[in-house]
Short mmCIF file of C-alpha atoms in Angstrom, two decimals:
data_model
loop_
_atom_site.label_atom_id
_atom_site.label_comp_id
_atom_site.label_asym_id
_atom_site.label_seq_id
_atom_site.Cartn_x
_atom_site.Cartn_y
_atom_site.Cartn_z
CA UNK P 170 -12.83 1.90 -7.23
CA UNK P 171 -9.77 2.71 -5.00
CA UNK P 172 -7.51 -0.46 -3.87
CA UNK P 173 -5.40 0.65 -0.47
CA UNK P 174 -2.33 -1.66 -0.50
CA UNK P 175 0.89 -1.99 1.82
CA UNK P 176 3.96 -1.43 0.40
CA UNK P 177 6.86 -4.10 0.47
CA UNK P 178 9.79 -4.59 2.63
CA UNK P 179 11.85 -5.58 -0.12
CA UNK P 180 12.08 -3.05 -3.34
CA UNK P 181 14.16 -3.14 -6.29
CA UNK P 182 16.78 -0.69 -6.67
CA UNK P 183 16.27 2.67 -7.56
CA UNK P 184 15.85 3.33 -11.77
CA UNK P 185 18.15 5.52 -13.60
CA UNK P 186 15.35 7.61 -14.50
CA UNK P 187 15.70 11.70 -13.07
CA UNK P 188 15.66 12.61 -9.82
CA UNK P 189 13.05 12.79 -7.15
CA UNK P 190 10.51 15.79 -8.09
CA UNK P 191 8.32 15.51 -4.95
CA UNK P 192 5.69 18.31 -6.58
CA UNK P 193 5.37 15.80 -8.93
CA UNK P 194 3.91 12.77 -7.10
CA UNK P 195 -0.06 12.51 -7.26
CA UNK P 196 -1.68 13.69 -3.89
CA UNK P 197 0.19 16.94 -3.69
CA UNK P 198 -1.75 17.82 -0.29
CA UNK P 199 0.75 15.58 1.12
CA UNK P 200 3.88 17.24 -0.07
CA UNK P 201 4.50 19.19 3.15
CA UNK P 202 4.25 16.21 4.90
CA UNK P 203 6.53 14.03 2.91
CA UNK P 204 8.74 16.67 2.81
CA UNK P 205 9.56 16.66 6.54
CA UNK P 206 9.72 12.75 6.35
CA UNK P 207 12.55 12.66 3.93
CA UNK P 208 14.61 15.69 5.11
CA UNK P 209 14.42 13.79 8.52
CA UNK P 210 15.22 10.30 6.91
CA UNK P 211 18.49 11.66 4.97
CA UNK P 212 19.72 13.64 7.77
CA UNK P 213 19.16 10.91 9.96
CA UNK P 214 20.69 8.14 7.65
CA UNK P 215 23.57 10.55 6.64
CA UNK P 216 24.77 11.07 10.63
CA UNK P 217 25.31 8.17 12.89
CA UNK P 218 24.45 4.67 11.23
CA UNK P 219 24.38 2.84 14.20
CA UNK P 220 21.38 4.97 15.67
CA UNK P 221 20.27 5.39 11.99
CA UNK P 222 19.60 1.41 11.72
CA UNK P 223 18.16 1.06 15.39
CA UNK P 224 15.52 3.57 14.52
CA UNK P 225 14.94 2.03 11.06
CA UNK P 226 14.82 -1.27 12.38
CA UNK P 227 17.50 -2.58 10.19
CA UNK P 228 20.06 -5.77 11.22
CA UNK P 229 23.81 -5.58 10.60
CA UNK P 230 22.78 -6.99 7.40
CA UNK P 231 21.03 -4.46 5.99
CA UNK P 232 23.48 -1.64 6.92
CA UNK P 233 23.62 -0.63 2.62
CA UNK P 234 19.59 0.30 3.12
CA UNK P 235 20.89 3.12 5.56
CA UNK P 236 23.63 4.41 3.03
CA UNK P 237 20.58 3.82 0.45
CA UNK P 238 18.15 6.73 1.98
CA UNK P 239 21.09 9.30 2.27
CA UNK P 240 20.65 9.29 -1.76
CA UNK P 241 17.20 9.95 -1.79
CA UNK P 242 17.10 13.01 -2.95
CA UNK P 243 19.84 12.45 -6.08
CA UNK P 244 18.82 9.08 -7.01
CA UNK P 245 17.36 7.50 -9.97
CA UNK P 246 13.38 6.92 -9.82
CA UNK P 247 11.36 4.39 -11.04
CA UNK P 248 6.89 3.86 -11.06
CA UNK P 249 5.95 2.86 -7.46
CA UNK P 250 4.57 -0.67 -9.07
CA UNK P 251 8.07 -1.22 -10.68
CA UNK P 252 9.87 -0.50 -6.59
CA UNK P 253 7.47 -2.83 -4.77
CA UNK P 254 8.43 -6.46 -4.60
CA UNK P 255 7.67 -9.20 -2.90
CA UNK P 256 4.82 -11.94 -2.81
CA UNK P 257 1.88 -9.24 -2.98
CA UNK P 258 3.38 -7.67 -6.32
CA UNK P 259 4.28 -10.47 -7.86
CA UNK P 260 1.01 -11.99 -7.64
CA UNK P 261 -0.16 -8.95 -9.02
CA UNK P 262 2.25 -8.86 -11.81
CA UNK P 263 1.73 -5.15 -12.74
CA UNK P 264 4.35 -5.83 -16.34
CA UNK P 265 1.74 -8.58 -17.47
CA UNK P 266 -1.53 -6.56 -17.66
CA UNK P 267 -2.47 -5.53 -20.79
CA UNK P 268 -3.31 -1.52 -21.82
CA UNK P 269 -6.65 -1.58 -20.87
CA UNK P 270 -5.81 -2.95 -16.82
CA UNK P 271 -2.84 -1.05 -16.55
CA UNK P 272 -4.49 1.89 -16.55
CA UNK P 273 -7.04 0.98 -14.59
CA UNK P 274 -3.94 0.47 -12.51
CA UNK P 275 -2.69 3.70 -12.61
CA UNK P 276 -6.17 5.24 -11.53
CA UNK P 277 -7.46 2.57 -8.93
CA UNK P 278 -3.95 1.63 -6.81
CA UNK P 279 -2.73 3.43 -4.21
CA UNK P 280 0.39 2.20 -2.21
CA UNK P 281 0.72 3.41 1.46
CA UNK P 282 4.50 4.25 3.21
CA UNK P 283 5.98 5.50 6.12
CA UNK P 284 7.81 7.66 3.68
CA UNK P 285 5.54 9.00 0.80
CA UNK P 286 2.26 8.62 2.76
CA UNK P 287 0.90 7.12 -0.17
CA UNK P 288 1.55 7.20 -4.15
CA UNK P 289 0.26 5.46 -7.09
CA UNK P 290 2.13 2.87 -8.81
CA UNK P 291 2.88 5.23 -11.82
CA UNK P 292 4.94 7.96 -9.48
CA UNK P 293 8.05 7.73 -10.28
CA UNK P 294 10.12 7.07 -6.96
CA UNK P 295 13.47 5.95 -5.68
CA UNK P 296 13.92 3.09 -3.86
CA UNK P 297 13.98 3.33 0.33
CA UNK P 298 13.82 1.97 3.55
CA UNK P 299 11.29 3.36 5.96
CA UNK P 300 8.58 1.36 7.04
CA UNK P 301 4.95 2.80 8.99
CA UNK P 302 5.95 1.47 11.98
CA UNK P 303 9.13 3.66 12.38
CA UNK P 304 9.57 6.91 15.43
CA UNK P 305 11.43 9.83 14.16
CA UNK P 306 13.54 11.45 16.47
CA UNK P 307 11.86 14.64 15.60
CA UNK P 308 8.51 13.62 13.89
CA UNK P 309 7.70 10.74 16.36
CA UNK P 310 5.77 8.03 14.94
CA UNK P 311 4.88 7.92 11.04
CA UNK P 312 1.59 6.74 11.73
CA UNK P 313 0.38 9.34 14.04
CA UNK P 314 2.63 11.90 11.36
CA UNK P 315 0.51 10.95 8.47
CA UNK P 316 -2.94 10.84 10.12
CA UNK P 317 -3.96 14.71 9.82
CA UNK P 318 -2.65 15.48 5.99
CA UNK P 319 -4.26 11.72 5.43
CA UNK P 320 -7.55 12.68 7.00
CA UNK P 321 -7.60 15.66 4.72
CA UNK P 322 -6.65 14.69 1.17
CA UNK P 323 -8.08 11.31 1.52
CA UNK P 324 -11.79 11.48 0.99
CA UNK P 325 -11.44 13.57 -1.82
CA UNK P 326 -9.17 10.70 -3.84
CA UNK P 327 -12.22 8.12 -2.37
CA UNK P 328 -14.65 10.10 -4.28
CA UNK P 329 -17.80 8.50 -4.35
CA UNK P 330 -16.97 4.88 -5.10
CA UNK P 331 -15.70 1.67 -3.83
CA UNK P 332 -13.09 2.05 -1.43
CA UNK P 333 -11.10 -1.78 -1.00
CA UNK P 334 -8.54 -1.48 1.88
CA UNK P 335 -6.05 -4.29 1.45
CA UNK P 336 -3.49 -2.51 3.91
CA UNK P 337 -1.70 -4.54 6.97
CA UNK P 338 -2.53 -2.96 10.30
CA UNK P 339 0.72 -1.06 10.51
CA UNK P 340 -0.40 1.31 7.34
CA UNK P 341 -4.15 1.16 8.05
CA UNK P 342 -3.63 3.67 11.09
CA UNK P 343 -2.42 6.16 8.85
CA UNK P 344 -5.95 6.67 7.79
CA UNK P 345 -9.25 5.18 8.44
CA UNK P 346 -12.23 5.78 6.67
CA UNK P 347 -14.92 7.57 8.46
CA UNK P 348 -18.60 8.53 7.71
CA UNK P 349 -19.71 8.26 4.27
CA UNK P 350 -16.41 6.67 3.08
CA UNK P 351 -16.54 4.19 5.68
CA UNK P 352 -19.68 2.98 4.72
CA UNK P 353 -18.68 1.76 0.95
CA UNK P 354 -15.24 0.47 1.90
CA UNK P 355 -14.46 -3.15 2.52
CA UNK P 356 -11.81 -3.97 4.39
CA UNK P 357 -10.74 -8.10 3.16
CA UNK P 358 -8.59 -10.34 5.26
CA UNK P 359 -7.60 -13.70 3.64
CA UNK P 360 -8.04 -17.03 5.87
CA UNK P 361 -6.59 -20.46 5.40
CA UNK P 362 -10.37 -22.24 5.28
CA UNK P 363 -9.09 -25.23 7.59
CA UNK P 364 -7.72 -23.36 10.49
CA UNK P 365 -9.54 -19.66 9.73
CA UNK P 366 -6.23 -18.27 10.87
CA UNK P 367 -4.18 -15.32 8.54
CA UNK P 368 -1.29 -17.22 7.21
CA UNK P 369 1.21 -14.75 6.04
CA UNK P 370 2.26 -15.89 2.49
CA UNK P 371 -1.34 -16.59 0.87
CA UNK P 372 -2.63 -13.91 2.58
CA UNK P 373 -0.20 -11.42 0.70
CA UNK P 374 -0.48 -14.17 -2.65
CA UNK P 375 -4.33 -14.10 -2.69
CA UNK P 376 -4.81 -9.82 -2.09
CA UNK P 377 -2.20 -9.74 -5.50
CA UNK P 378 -4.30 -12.00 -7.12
CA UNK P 379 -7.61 -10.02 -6.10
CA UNK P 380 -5.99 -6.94 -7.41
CA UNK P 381 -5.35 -8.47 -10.89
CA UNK P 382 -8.21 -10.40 -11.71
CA UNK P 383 -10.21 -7.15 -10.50
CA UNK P 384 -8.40 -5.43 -12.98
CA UNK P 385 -8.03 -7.96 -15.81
CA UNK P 386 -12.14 -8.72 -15.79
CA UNK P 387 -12.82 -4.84 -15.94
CA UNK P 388 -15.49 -5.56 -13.23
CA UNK P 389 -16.62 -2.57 -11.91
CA UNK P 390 -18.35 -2.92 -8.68
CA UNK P 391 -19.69 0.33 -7.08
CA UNK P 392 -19.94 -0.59 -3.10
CA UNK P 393 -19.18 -3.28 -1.02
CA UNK P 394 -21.79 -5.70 -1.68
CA UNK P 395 -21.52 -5.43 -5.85
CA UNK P 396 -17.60 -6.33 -4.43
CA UNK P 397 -18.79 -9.71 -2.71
CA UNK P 398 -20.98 -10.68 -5.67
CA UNK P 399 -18.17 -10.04 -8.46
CA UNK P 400 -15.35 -11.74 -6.19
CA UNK P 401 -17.57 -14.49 -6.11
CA UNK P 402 -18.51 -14.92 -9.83
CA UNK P 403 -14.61 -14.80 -10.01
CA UNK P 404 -14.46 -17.85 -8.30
CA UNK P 405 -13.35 -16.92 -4.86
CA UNK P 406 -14.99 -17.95 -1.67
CA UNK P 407 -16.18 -15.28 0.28
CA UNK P 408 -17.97 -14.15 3.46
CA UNK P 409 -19.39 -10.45 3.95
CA UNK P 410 -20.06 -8.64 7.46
CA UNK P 411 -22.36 -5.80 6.59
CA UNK P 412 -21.49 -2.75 9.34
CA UNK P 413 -23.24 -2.66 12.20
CA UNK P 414 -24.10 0.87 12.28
CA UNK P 415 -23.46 4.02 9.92
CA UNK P 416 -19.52 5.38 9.91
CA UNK P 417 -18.12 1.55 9.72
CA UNK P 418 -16.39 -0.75 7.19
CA UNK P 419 -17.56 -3.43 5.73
CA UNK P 420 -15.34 -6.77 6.87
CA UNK P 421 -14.86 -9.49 3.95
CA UNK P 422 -13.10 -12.77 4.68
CA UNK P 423 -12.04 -14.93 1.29
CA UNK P 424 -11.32 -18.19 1.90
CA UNK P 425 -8.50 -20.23 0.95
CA UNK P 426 -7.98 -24.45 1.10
CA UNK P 427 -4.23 -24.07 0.09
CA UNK P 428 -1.30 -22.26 0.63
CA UNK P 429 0.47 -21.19 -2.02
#
């Protein structure tokens, strides 16, 4: 099984662990590509910080995130699942899970970013600001940036399994699943059951929580309908759109009463 997840806004601060190797983070077809990302991003951040935070996307408040990327390269690192915050990773509570899930962890998760394209939560990273949605000067969009390298290292990390895509729109065009993949991934959206509208908060809450008890049950599902049947017999409440025709996703909906 591979989980796609988004990354978080917020992230903790950088570890005082060694330097950034980026050889060393898994996916290594992506290094030229991430490569090009960050010596844009510290160049950028290191000039004018007034342009630097209107490309970003970054209020007067959050003028330190700027002065944060100019480090990237000499900064401490830290395991992807230790830099993501926020409601999604503390649902999932990565620290919590015993041996056994945490490695599961380490093999199954895979966090996308504007900056790394995507990691696992054991690469050792700094923290950074740089979100999908951002245009380069020079590399343009991220999301059109990482669509080629994505389309071509991708598949391979799918293998033949269970593909669950838990990403927000913004870092689901980076790559879509096509062909074979596409037809044993599920892609889940989480509704408030009253109003079957996405509600922000429970929607990020419930995917961490479908993460971990995936990983703390050692289920196992192999495609997208063994996934319905073991999310129900874990108690959630789910409905399953089979794909129309050959080369498309699968389209899960779980069901929530409350927020929270």
């Amino acid at each position: 099984m591979l989980v796609l997840l988004p990354p978080s806004e917020g992230k903790a601060s950088s570890g005082r662990g060694a330097p950034l190797k980026p050889e060393s983070l898994s996916l290594p077809g992506l290094t030229a590509a991430r490569e090009a990302v960050l010596g844009e991003l510290v160049e950028l951040c290191a000039g004018d910080e007034d342009k630097a935070r209107e490309v970003l996307g970054l209020s007067e408040g959050l003028r330190g995130e700027v002065a944060k990327n100019t480090e990237l390269r000499t900064a401490g690192t830290r395991p992807a699942g230790e830099i993501y915050t926020g409601v999604l990773y503390d649902a999932l509570d990565l620290a919590s899970l015993d041996t056994a899930a945490k490695r599961r962890a380490g093999r199954s998760l895979l966090v996308f970013s504007g900056l790394w394209g995507a990691v696992r939560v054991t690469d050792r990273i700094p923290s950074y600001r740089c979100s999908m949605g951002v245009k380069l000067p020079g590399l343009g969009a991220l999301g059109a940036h990482w669509r080629t390298p994505m389309a071509s290292v991708l598949p391979e990390v799918a293998g033949g399994g269970l593909v669950l895509d838990l990403r927000s729109a913004a870092y689901a065009a980076a790559w879509k699943p096509k062909g074979e993949v596409a037809g044993r991934t599920a892609s889940v959206r989480v509704l408030h059951a009253p109003t079957r509208k996405v509600v922000s908060h429970f929607n990020k809450a419930t995917k961490g929580r479908i993460v971990r008890s995936l990983l703390t049950s050692r289920t196992d599902p192999k495609g997208p309908a063994e996934l319905v049947e073991a999310l129900r017999d874990l108690g959630y409440v789910v409905e399953a759109q089979a794909p129309a025709r050959a080369g498309q996703a699968w389209s899960l909906d779980v069901l929530v009463d409350e927020v929270h």
